[in-house]
Short mmCIF file of C-alpha atoms in Angstrom, two decimals:
data_model
loop_
_atom_site.label_atom_id
_atom_site.label_comp_id
_atom_site.label_asym_id
_atom_site.label_seq_id
_atom_site.Cartn_x
_atom_site.Cartn_y
_atom_site.Cartn_z
CA MET A 3 38.03 200.84 147.18
CA SER A 4 40.21 203.47 148.38
CA ASP A 5 43.74 203.60 149.21
CA THR A 6 44.32 204.10 152.93
CA ARG A 7 47.39 205.93 152.97
CA THR A 8 45.99 208.68 150.23
CA GLY A 9 42.69 208.26 149.89
CA GLU A 10 42.27 207.86 146.13
CA ALA A 11 41.88 205.10 144.33
CA PRO A 12 44.61 202.60 144.23
CA ALA A 13 46.23 203.51 140.32
CA ASP A 14 46.20 200.10 139.41
CA THR A 15 42.71 200.16 138.99
CA ASP A 16 42.34 203.75 136.91
CA PRO A 17 41.45 202.00 133.55
CA ARG A 18 42.94 205.04 131.62
CA ARG A 19 46.68 204.13 133.49
CA TRP A 20 48.01 203.11 130.41
CA TRP A 21 46.91 205.96 128.33
CA GLY A 22 48.82 207.88 131.34
CA LEU A 23 52.06 206.24 130.68
CA VAL A 24 51.73 207.15 127.12
CA ILE A 25 52.25 210.42 128.41
CA ILE A 26 54.83 210.27 130.77
CA ALA A 27 56.87 207.86 127.81
CA LEU A 28 56.28 211.03 125.85
CA ALA A 29 58.11 213.47 128.11
CA GLN A 30 61.01 210.95 128.79
CA LEU A 31 61.82 210.39 125.11
CA MET A 32 61.54 214.27 124.66
CA VAL A 33 64.01 214.48 127.68
CA VAL A 34 66.65 211.95 126.87
CA LEU A 35 66.51 212.83 122.87
CA ASP A 36 67.31 215.90 123.41
CA ALA A 37 70.74 215.31 124.96
CA THR A 38 71.57 213.80 121.02
CA ILE A 39 69.18 215.28 118.68
CA VAL A 40 71.50 218.63 118.32
CA ASN A 41 74.99 216.70 117.76
CA ILE A 42 74.24 215.67 113.72
CA ALA A 43 72.77 219.01 113.55
CA LEU A 44 76.09 220.59 115.67
CA PRO A 45 77.84 221.31 112.21
CA SER A 46 75.00 223.48 110.39
CA ALA A 47 74.47 225.38 113.55
CA GLN A 48 77.87 226.29 114.07
CA ARG A 49 78.21 227.43 110.74
CA ASP A 50 74.92 229.25 111.07
CA LEU A 51 75.96 231.12 114.73
CA GLY A 52 79.68 231.55 114.11
CA MET A 53 81.03 229.11 117.04
CA SER A 54 84.46 228.47 117.31
CA ASP A 55 85.31 224.91 117.26
CA GLY A 56 86.46 225.26 120.99
CA ASN A 57 83.08 226.68 121.90
CA ARG A 58 80.56 224.35 120.15
CA GLN A 59 80.98 221.83 122.48
CA TRP A 60 78.85 223.86 125.04
CA VAL A 61 75.59 222.88 123.10
CA ILE A 62 76.02 219.37 124.46
CA THR A 63 77.35 220.54 127.68
CA ALA A 64 75.44 223.51 129.01
CA TYR A 65 72.46 220.63 128.69
CA THR A 66 74.09 218.04 130.47
CA LEU A 67 75.61 219.93 133.31
CA ALA A 68 72.52 221.53 133.70
CA PHE A 69 70.51 218.46 133.36
CA GLY A 70 73.04 216.04 135.69
CA GLY A 71 73.54 218.80 138.10
CA LEU A 72 70.27 219.94 139.08
CA LEU A 73 68.26 216.15 139.10
CA LEU A 74 68.74 215.50 143.02
CA LEU A 75 67.09 219.08 143.63
CA GLY A 76 64.16 218.83 140.71
CA GLY A 77 63.78 215.16 142.60
CA ARG A 78 63.00 216.30 145.90
CA ILE A 79 61.01 219.38 144.37
CA ALA A 80 58.50 216.59 142.81
CA ASP A 81 58.26 215.04 146.12
CA LEU A 82 57.77 218.65 148.18
CA VAL A 83 55.58 220.33 145.34
CA GLY A 84 53.62 217.30 143.87
CA ARG A 85 54.79 215.13 140.72
CA LYS A 86 51.64 215.64 138.61
CA ARG A 87 52.11 219.49 139.48
CA THR A 88 56.14 219.19 138.78
CA PHE A 89 55.52 217.32 135.69
CA VAL A 90 53.23 219.79 133.79
CA ILE A 91 56.00 222.94 134.69
CA GLY A 92 58.73 220.96 133.50
CA LEU A 93 56.88 220.47 130.50
CA ILE A 94 56.09 224.29 130.01
CA GLY A 95 59.46 225.20 130.74
CA PHE A 96 61.18 222.97 128.44
CA ALA A 97 59.16 223.92 125.70
CA GLY A 98 59.63 227.52 126.31
CA ALA A 99 63.07 226.81 126.46
CA SER A 100 63.44 224.95 123.12
CA ALA A 101 61.24 227.67 121.34
CA LEU A 102 64.30 230.11 122.59
CA GLY A 103 66.96 227.80 121.12
CA GLY A 104 65.63 227.92 118.05
CA ALA A 105 65.21 230.95 117.64
CA ALA A 106 68.67 231.46 118.99
CA THR A 107 70.35 234.84 116.65
CA SER A 108 74.04 234.10 118.98
CA SER A 109 76.34 231.21 120.36
CA GLY A 110 75.69 232.82 123.58
CA MET A 111 71.92 232.98 123.30
CA LEU A 112 71.64 228.83 122.32
CA PHE A 113 74.18 227.88 125.13
CA GLY A 114 71.60 230.00 127.40
CA ALA A 115 68.63 228.01 125.98
CA ARG A 116 70.13 224.61 126.23
CA ALA A 117 71.41 225.26 129.72
CA LEU A 118 67.70 225.91 130.35
CA GLN A 119 66.30 222.88 128.75
CA GLY A 120 68.32 220.89 130.66
CA ALA A 121 67.13 222.81 133.64
CA PHE A 122 63.34 221.95 132.78
CA ALA A 123 64.56 218.48 132.29
CA ALA A 124 65.92 217.90 135.63
CA VAL A 125 62.40 218.78 137.16
CA LEU A 126 61.27 216.90 134.46
CA ALA A 127 62.64 213.68 134.64
CA PRO A 128 61.89 212.50 137.92
CA SER A 129 58.42 213.74 138.14
CA ALA A 130 57.75 211.35 135.16
CA LEU A 131 59.50 208.21 136.61
CA SER A 132 57.90 208.59 140.06
CA LEU A 133 54.42 209.01 138.40
CA LEU A 134 55.27 205.97 136.82
CA THR A 135 55.85 203.80 139.61
CA THR A 136 53.02 205.32 141.83
CA THR A 137 50.73 204.42 138.77
CA PHE A 138 52.17 200.68 138.30
CA THR A 139 52.30 198.82 141.82
CA ASP A 140 51.03 195.72 140.61
CA PRO A 141 54.46 193.56 140.21
CA LYS A 142 52.98 192.32 136.45
CA GLU A 143 51.77 195.33 135.45
CA ARG A 144 54.89 196.91 137.07
CA GLY A 145 57.11 195.06 134.65
CA LYS A 146 55.49 195.76 131.33
CA ALA A 147 55.89 199.87 132.06
CA PHE A 148 59.04 199.40 133.28
CA GLY A 149 59.80 197.66 129.93
CA ILE A 150 58.41 200.36 128.15
CA TYR A 151 59.77 202.85 129.83
CA GLY A 152 63.33 200.99 129.96
CA ALA A 153 63.22 201.04 125.74
CA LEU A 154 62.89 204.91 125.82
CA ALA A 155 65.33 205.42 128.49
CA GLY A 156 68.14 203.35 126.53
CA SER A 157 66.98 204.24 122.77
CA GLY A 158 65.77 207.35 123.24
CA SER A 159 69.52 208.83 122.45
CA ALA A 160 69.66 206.97 119.30
CA ILE A 161 66.28 208.28 117.99
CA GLY A 162 67.56 211.50 118.78
CA PHE A 163 69.92 210.76 116.16
CA ILE A 164 67.33 209.57 113.36
CA VAL A 165 65.02 212.89 114.14
CA GLY A 166 67.96 214.70 114.16
CA GLY A 167 69.16 213.59 111.14
CA LEU A 168 65.99 213.72 108.80
CA LEU A 169 65.43 217.60 110.26
CA THR A 170 68.70 218.70 110.18
CA GLU A 171 68.88 217.66 106.39
CA TYR A 172 65.26 218.25 104.75
CA LEU A 173 64.53 221.38 107.28
CA ASN A 174 67.21 222.61 109.30
CA TRP A 175 69.02 222.75 112.80
CA ARG A 176 66.74 224.98 114.36
CA TRP A 177 63.64 222.56 114.04
CA CYS A 178 65.91 219.31 116.18
CA LEU A 179 64.46 222.08 119.07
CA TYR A 180 61.18 223.46 117.99
CA VAL A 181 60.53 219.76 117.53
CA ASN A 182 59.83 219.63 121.50
CA ILE A 183 57.17 222.27 121.25
CA PRO A 184 54.13 219.88 119.95
CA ILE A 185 55.66 217.17 121.97
CA ALA A 186 55.11 219.19 124.94
CA ILE A 187 52.03 220.24 124.25
CA VAL A 188 50.21 217.40 123.81
CA ALA A 189 51.95 216.11 126.98
CA VAL A 190 50.57 218.50 128.82
CA PHE A 191 46.97 218.05 127.61
CA GLY A 192 47.24 214.66 128.61
CA ALA A 193 48.53 215.02 132.18
CA PHE A 194 46.36 217.20 132.85
CA ALA A 195 43.39 214.62 131.60
CA LEU A 196 45.26 211.06 132.51
CA LEU A 197 47.79 211.63 135.35
CA HIS A 198 46.78 211.44 139.57
CA ASP A 199 48.95 212.30 142.10
CA ARG A 200 48.89 213.27 145.74
CA PRO A 201 49.35 216.45 146.64
CA GLY A 202 52.56 217.57 147.80
CA HIS A 203 54.11 218.33 151.02
CA ALA A 204 53.19 222.01 151.39
CA GLY A 205 54.82 222.09 155.09
CA SER A 206 57.81 220.94 153.76
CA ARG A 207 61.02 222.88 153.05
CA LEU A 208 64.04 222.43 150.70
CA ASP A 209 67.26 221.49 151.72
CA VAL A 210 68.89 224.40 149.94
CA PRO A 211 72.53 223.91 151.41
CA GLY A 212 72.67 220.37 150.06
CA ALA A 213 71.10 221.65 146.54
CA VAL A 214 74.28 223.97 146.43
CA LEU A 215 76.86 221.40 147.70
CA GLY A 216 75.63 218.48 145.97
CA CYS A 217 74.74 220.61 142.69
CA GLY A 218 77.71 222.33 142.46
CA GLY A 219 79.92 218.69 143.28
CA LEU A 220 78.59 217.46 140.46
CA VAL A 221 78.57 220.29 137.94
CA ALA A 222 82.16 220.97 138.58
CA ILE A 223 83.26 217.00 138.11
CA VAL A 224 80.98 216.84 135.12
CA TYR A 225 82.67 220.47 133.69
CA GLY A 226 86.61 218.90 134.95
CA VAL A 227 86.01 215.69 132.46
CA SER A 228 84.70 218.15 129.63
CA GLU A 229 87.50 220.54 129.84
CA ALA A 230 89.98 217.85 129.91
CA GLU A 231 89.24 216.81 126.75
CA SER A 232 90.74 220.27 125.61
CA ARG A 233 93.55 221.00 128.15
CA GLY A 234 94.40 217.66 129.23
CA TRP A 235 93.88 215.80 132.20
CA THR A 236 96.95 217.18 134.13
CA ASP A 237 95.55 220.96 133.18
CA GLY A 238 95.44 223.13 136.58
CA LEU A 239 91.86 224.11 135.93
CA VAL A 240 90.77 220.71 135.80
CA LEU A 241 92.54 219.85 138.74
CA GLY A 242 91.21 222.36 140.46
CA LEU A 243 87.53 221.52 139.11
CA PHE A 244 87.96 217.55 140.50
CA ALA A 245 89.53 218.85 144.00
CA ALA A 246 86.47 221.08 144.18
CA GLY A 247 84.02 218.58 143.51
CA VAL A 248 85.30 216.07 145.46
CA VAL A 249 85.11 218.47 148.32
CA LEU A 250 82.00 219.74 147.44
CA LEU A 251 80.22 216.28 147.56
CA ALA A 252 82.02 215.32 150.45
CA THR A 253 80.70 218.25 152.50
CA PHE A 254 77.25 217.19 150.47
CA VAL A 255 77.67 213.81 152.53
CA TRP A 256 78.17 215.05 155.78
CA TRP A 257 75.40 217.70 155.39
CA GLN A 258 73.25 215.08 154.42
CA THR A 259 73.67 213.44 157.85
CA ARG A 260 72.51 216.67 159.87
CA ALA A 261 69.78 218.53 157.56
CA PRO A 262 66.73 218.44 159.19
CA MET A 263 65.35 217.69 155.55
CA PRO A 264 67.93 216.51 153.65
CA LEU A 265 67.98 216.32 149.58
CA LEU A 266 69.11 212.75 149.75
CA PRO A 267 68.07 211.19 152.20
CA LEU A 268 71.57 208.83 152.75
CA HIS A 269 69.13 205.37 153.38
CA ILE A 270 68.41 205.52 149.65
CA VAL A 271 72.08 205.16 148.70
CA LYS A 272 73.18 202.86 151.36
CA ASP A 273 71.05 200.35 150.19
CA ARG A 274 72.90 197.69 148.17
CA ASN A 275 70.62 197.33 145.78
CA ARG A 276 70.02 200.73 144.72
CA ALA A 277 73.63 201.52 145.21
CA GLY A 278 74.20 199.17 142.62
CA CYS A 279 71.65 200.08 140.03
CA PHE A 280 72.77 203.86 140.17
CA LEU A 281 76.32 202.42 139.55
CA THR A 282 75.78 200.00 137.22
CA MET A 283 73.77 202.24 135.17
CA ALA A 284 76.00 205.14 135.65
CA LEU A 285 79.32 202.59 134.37
CA ALA A 286 76.69 201.52 131.49
CA THR A 287 76.24 204.94 130.18
CA ILE A 288 80.10 205.69 129.63
CA GLY A 289 80.21 203.20 127.33
CA MET A 290 77.10 204.00 125.33
CA PHE A 291 77.43 207.98 125.30
CA GLY A 292 80.83 207.21 123.98
CA LEU A 293 79.90 205.29 121.26
CA PHE A 294 77.05 207.64 120.03
CA LEU A 295 79.45 210.23 119.71
CA PHE A 296 82.19 208.12 117.62
CA MET A 297 79.75 206.39 115.65
CA THR A 298 78.49 209.63 114.43
CA TYR A 299 81.54 211.30 113.13
CA TYR A 300 82.84 208.00 112.05
CA LEU A 301 79.96 207.18 109.70
CA GLN A 302 79.57 210.73 108.71
CA VAL A 303 83.54 211.69 108.51
CA VAL A 304 85.21 208.25 107.48
CA LEU A 305 82.32 207.04 105.44
CA ALA A 306 80.84 210.21 104.19
CA TYR A 307 77.36 209.37 105.01
CA SER A 308 74.54 212.01 105.31
CA PRO A 309 72.70 213.09 108.30
CA VAL A 310 69.53 210.98 107.38
CA LYS A 311 71.74 207.98 106.60
CA THR A 312 73.92 208.32 109.46
CA GLY A 313 70.64 208.57 111.69
CA LEU A 314 69.34 205.85 110.16
CA ALA A 315 72.22 203.71 110.68
CA PHE A 316 71.47 203.65 114.51
CA LEU A 317 67.87 202.43 113.75
CA PRO A 318 68.77 199.04 114.22
CA LEU A 319 70.44 199.57 117.82
CA THR A 320 67.32 201.33 118.77
CA VAL A 321 65.09 198.30 117.99
CA ALA A 322 67.38 196.24 119.51
CA ILE A 323 66.95 197.96 122.43
CA ILE A 324 63.35 197.93 122.47
CA ILE A 325 63.49 194.08 121.77
CA GLY A 326 65.34 193.58 124.97
CA SER A 327 63.94 196.08 127.14
CA THR A 328 60.28 195.47 126.23
CA GLN A 329 60.48 191.54 125.00
CA ILE A 330 63.27 189.89 127.12
CA SER A 331 63.77 192.30 130.41
CA ALA A 332 59.89 192.82 130.53
CA ARG A 333 59.21 189.03 130.32
CA LEU A 334 61.56 187.53 132.89
CA LEU A 335 62.02 190.23 135.63
CA ASN A 336 59.06 188.51 137.31
CA ARG A 337 60.55 184.93 137.03
CA VAL A 338 64.18 185.91 137.68
CA ALA A 339 66.66 188.24 139.80
CA PRO A 340 67.27 191.39 138.09
CA ARG A 341 71.32 190.73 137.95
CA MET A 342 70.17 187.76 136.04
CA LEU A 343 69.32 190.16 133.63
CA MET A 344 71.64 192.64 134.50
CA VAL A 345 74.86 190.78 133.87
CA PRO A 346 74.57 189.18 130.60
CA GLY A 347 73.10 192.50 129.30
CA MET A 348 76.19 194.37 130.32
CA ILE A 349 78.19 191.00 128.83
CA LEU A 350 76.17 191.21 125.79
CA ALA A 351 76.84 195.31 125.25
CA ALA A 352 80.53 194.39 126.01
CA GLY A 353 80.87 191.77 122.95
CA GLY A 354 79.11 194.28 120.50
CA MET A 355 81.70 196.92 121.62
CA ALA A 356 84.67 194.90 120.62
CA LEU A 357 83.00 193.98 117.71
CA PHE A 358 82.87 197.24 116.95
CA THR A 359 86.98 197.46 117.27
CA ARG A 360 87.36 195.81 113.85
CA MET A 361 86.21 199.08 112.57
CA THR A 362 88.68 200.44 109.56
CA VAL A 363 88.34 203.35 107.19
CA HIS A 364 86.75 200.51 104.40
CA SER A 365 84.41 199.06 107.02
CA SER A 366 80.90 197.25 105.53
CA TYR A 367 77.78 198.32 107.49
CA ALA A 368 75.90 194.87 107.36
CA THR A 369 78.94 192.75 107.76
CA GLU A 370 81.35 195.05 110.53
CA ILE A 371 78.79 197.52 111.86
CA LEU A 372 75.63 196.13 111.67
CA PRO A 373 76.11 192.78 114.08
CA ALA A 374 77.80 194.84 116.87
CA LEU A 375 74.94 197.46 116.76
CA LEU A 376 72.25 194.36 117.77
CA LEU A 377 74.60 193.07 120.25
CA MET A 378 75.25 196.77 121.99
CA GLY A 379 71.15 197.54 121.72
CA LEU A 380 70.51 193.94 123.05
CA GLY A 381 72.77 194.39 126.03
CA MET A 382 71.81 197.99 127.09
CA GLY A 383 67.76 196.72 126.69
CA LEU A 384 68.49 193.65 129.38
CA THR A 385 70.31 196.16 131.63
CA PHE A 386 68.15 199.18 131.59
CA MET A 387 64.95 198.08 132.49
CA PRO A 388 65.39 196.19 135.41
CA VAL A 389 67.43 199.00 136.36
CA PHE A 390 64.76 201.24 136.86
CA ALA A 391 62.39 198.62 138.21
CA THR A 392 64.58 197.74 141.05
CA ALA A 393 66.60 200.96 141.96
CA THR A 394 62.74 202.36 142.29
CA ALA A 395 61.08 199.79 144.42
CA GLY A 396 60.08 199.74 147.87
CA VAL A 397 60.69 203.03 147.88
CA ALA A 398 58.99 205.35 150.87
CA PRO A 399 56.21 207.65 148.50
CA GLN A 400 57.74 210.70 149.79
CA ASP A 401 61.21 209.40 148.58
CA SER A 402 60.06 208.11 145.20
CA GLY A 403 60.84 211.50 143.30
CA VAL A 404 64.52 212.29 144.89
CA THR A 405 65.19 208.06 143.75
CA SER A 406 63.78 208.51 140.68
CA ALA A 407 66.25 211.77 140.36
CA THR A 408 69.30 209.76 141.62
CA VAL A 409 68.37 207.43 138.45
CA ASN A 410 68.58 209.61 136.04
CA THR A 411 71.66 211.37 137.80
CA SER A 412 73.70 208.36 137.28
CA GLN A 413 72.56 208.28 133.68
CA GLN A 414 73.10 211.42 132.71
CA VAL A 415 76.49 211.92 134.41
CA GLY A 416 77.90 208.85 133.52
CA GLY A 417 77.39 210.06 129.96
CA SER A 418 78.84 213.23 129.99
CA ILE A 419 81.79 211.55 131.38
CA GLY A 420 81.97 208.63 129.28
CA THR A 421 81.98 211.48 126.36
CA ALA A 422 84.41 213.59 127.55
CA LEU A 423 86.69 210.60 128.97
CA LEU A 424 86.53 208.50 125.89
CA ASN A 425 87.33 211.68 123.62
CA THR A 426 90.21 212.44 125.26
CA ILE A 427 91.60 208.83 125.22
CA ALA A 428 90.32 208.93 121.01
CA THR A 429 91.91 212.59 120.60
CA SER A 430 95.73 211.18 122.46
CA SER A 431 95.42 207.74 120.40
CA SER A 432 94.92 209.21 116.79
CA ALA A 433 97.78 211.88 117.53
CA ALA A 434 100.11 209.54 118.40
CA TYR A 435 98.91 206.86 115.31
CA ILE A 436 99.61 209.91 113.32
CA THR A 437 102.91 211.25 114.35
CA ALA A 438 103.83 207.82 114.25
CA HIS A 439 102.97 206.61 110.59
CA LEU A 440 102.98 210.10 108.87
CA HIS A 441 106.23 209.62 106.43
CA ASN A 442 104.87 210.20 102.89
CA PRO A 443 102.89 213.48 103.03
CA ALA A 444 101.32 211.67 99.45
CA GLN A 445 99.35 209.52 101.96
CA LYS A 446 98.45 212.25 104.08
CA ALA A 447 94.38 211.98 103.84
CA LEU A 448 94.84 208.06 104.36
CA ILE A 449 97.15 208.15 107.36
CA LEU A 450 94.82 210.66 108.91
CA LYS A 451 91.25 208.79 108.56
CA GLU A 452 93.48 205.97 109.90
CA GLY A 453 94.20 207.56 113.08
CA VAL A 454 90.96 208.87 113.57
CA VAL A 455 89.94 205.22 113.56
CA HIS A 456 92.69 203.68 115.37
CA GLY A 457 91.79 206.54 118.55
CA TYR A 458 88.31 205.26 118.05
CA THR A 459 88.82 201.41 118.30
CA VAL A 460 91.22 202.00 121.47
CA ALA A 461 88.54 204.39 123.03
CA ILE A 462 85.78 201.41 122.41
CA TRP A 463 88.36 198.93 124.05
CA TRP A 464 87.86 201.05 127.11
CA ALA A 465 84.43 201.44 126.91
CA ALA A 466 84.30 197.39 126.67
CA GLY A 467 85.84 197.21 130.05
CA ILE A 468 84.09 199.79 131.58
CA MET A 469 80.80 197.60 130.74
CA LEU A 470 82.54 194.76 131.95
CA LEU A 471 82.68 196.46 134.85
CA ALA A 472 78.92 197.32 134.82
CA ALA A 473 78.47 193.37 135.15
CA LEU A 474 80.47 192.81 137.97
CA VAL A 475 79.00 195.41 140.07
CA ALA A 476 75.48 194.40 139.26
CA GLY A 477 76.69 190.42 139.99
CA LEU A 478 78.06 191.80 143.57
CA MET A 479 75.91 194.36 144.41
CA VAL A 480 72.17 193.56 143.05
CA THR A 481 71.37 190.84 145.11
CA ALA A 482 67.29 191.47 144.91
CA LYS A 483 64.94 188.35 144.45
CA ALA A 484 62.50 188.00 141.57
CA PRO A 485 59.51 190.05 142.45
CA ARG A 486 57.16 187.85 142.85
CA HIS A 487 59.64 186.45 146.07
CA GLY A 488 60.10 189.52 147.62
CA ALA A 489 57.85 192.20 148.91
CA PRO A 490 55.07 193.51 147.09
CA ALA A 491 55.73 196.67 145.34
CA GLU A 492 52.73 198.49 146.94
CA ASP A 493 54.40 197.84 150.38
CA PRO A 494 57.37 199.99 150.54
CA VAL A 495 60.29 198.32 152.11
CA PRO A 496 60.67 200.20 155.94
CA GLU A 497 63.05 202.84 156.25
CA PRO A 498 66.19 201.97 158.03
CA ALA A 499 67.05 204.76 161.20
CA LEU A 500 69.75 207.23 160.04
#
């Protein structure tokens, strides 16, 4: 029996579709963990390539800026050219950029390679999610598939810390980049053998002005937030970047109402449920990425953990995310409304954040850190899976790529802003604490450590508040019913007129 819309057998009758999910998940894991895998390796890379303290952030920021800024363009390319084709191109390009970064002989070469990785990730990530959307259309199977995908999206960053710690301690920092090459090779061969897709829309054109305006606006804002960490929020360059970003994004929205083939059809973000999912994802990752940064430095600098021990310390968080996503959310999504998972998930995550604020310079991992990691992981697992499934449900086939890209953009931009925002709060709070308490030079080392931990706890309180805001957004905006009570996943909701 063929699908009258595509002329092909329906994807959900392909007996190899679950192996296809393995390939899609492998590629997505590579993209997500690469945002954090180099964190633990960063001190070694800095020493090896002679980076300054001011420039070392670009190893992370070059990737997140290119990834977050180009995702919408990557999503539209997937719709126009064909998702399988862009998936393979993204894999090959990502592997090549990883090889270039691993062989870097200067800091500039490494920064460039990381930006190139981000650009190819921006093509790869929306292709992966839209292939998943079109492969699994049965509501029950769709829940299981998105449970696995959501677990990887939520836990990939933590897995990056574990892998980064192992590679850095037992090989060297360059293998944090080289490791992508064999993964990409396996995924390319798997894609050719297992994945199917409709051809792209050959007669369509890319919205180049929209790409310049949208990507430029996102890059300006993320760059501005990252620069605020060292320059301060009132610095002229930072304010100028924010102003430029707002102007560019406002112009982007205006242009999308007039473009003959818009980069981001506005009916996608006008939909209440999708808008709520995008905003919930952005707010959730602000807190999560900030926590990863603080816990890495807390464990290595304050508690003197090795890179491997630091990476393994994140393992319970990863396990909790997977359990929350695959064993709880995936089983319940067909029975309860998405917000009945997202709201409790964000409240649990905020509770985990609140526990982290009890950290001291002598905290015990088992009694103070571990319970907070488990609560945080369960909460994120409960949230990510329904966000991905709800945001991409009922989208017209020609818009699935750009919708997938918008989900990923909200995650990546939220993470970029969260890292810079919370780190700025932590740094300023630490400086104020040290100034107020450093009276006896003999206690300088202890006061410095206490000041660092105080800064982390202040920032984590802010992160907990942001996650409670995410719970409020999900509760008020995401009003979709359980899939079995709504429109079937294979029948896209009609597009409203612009």
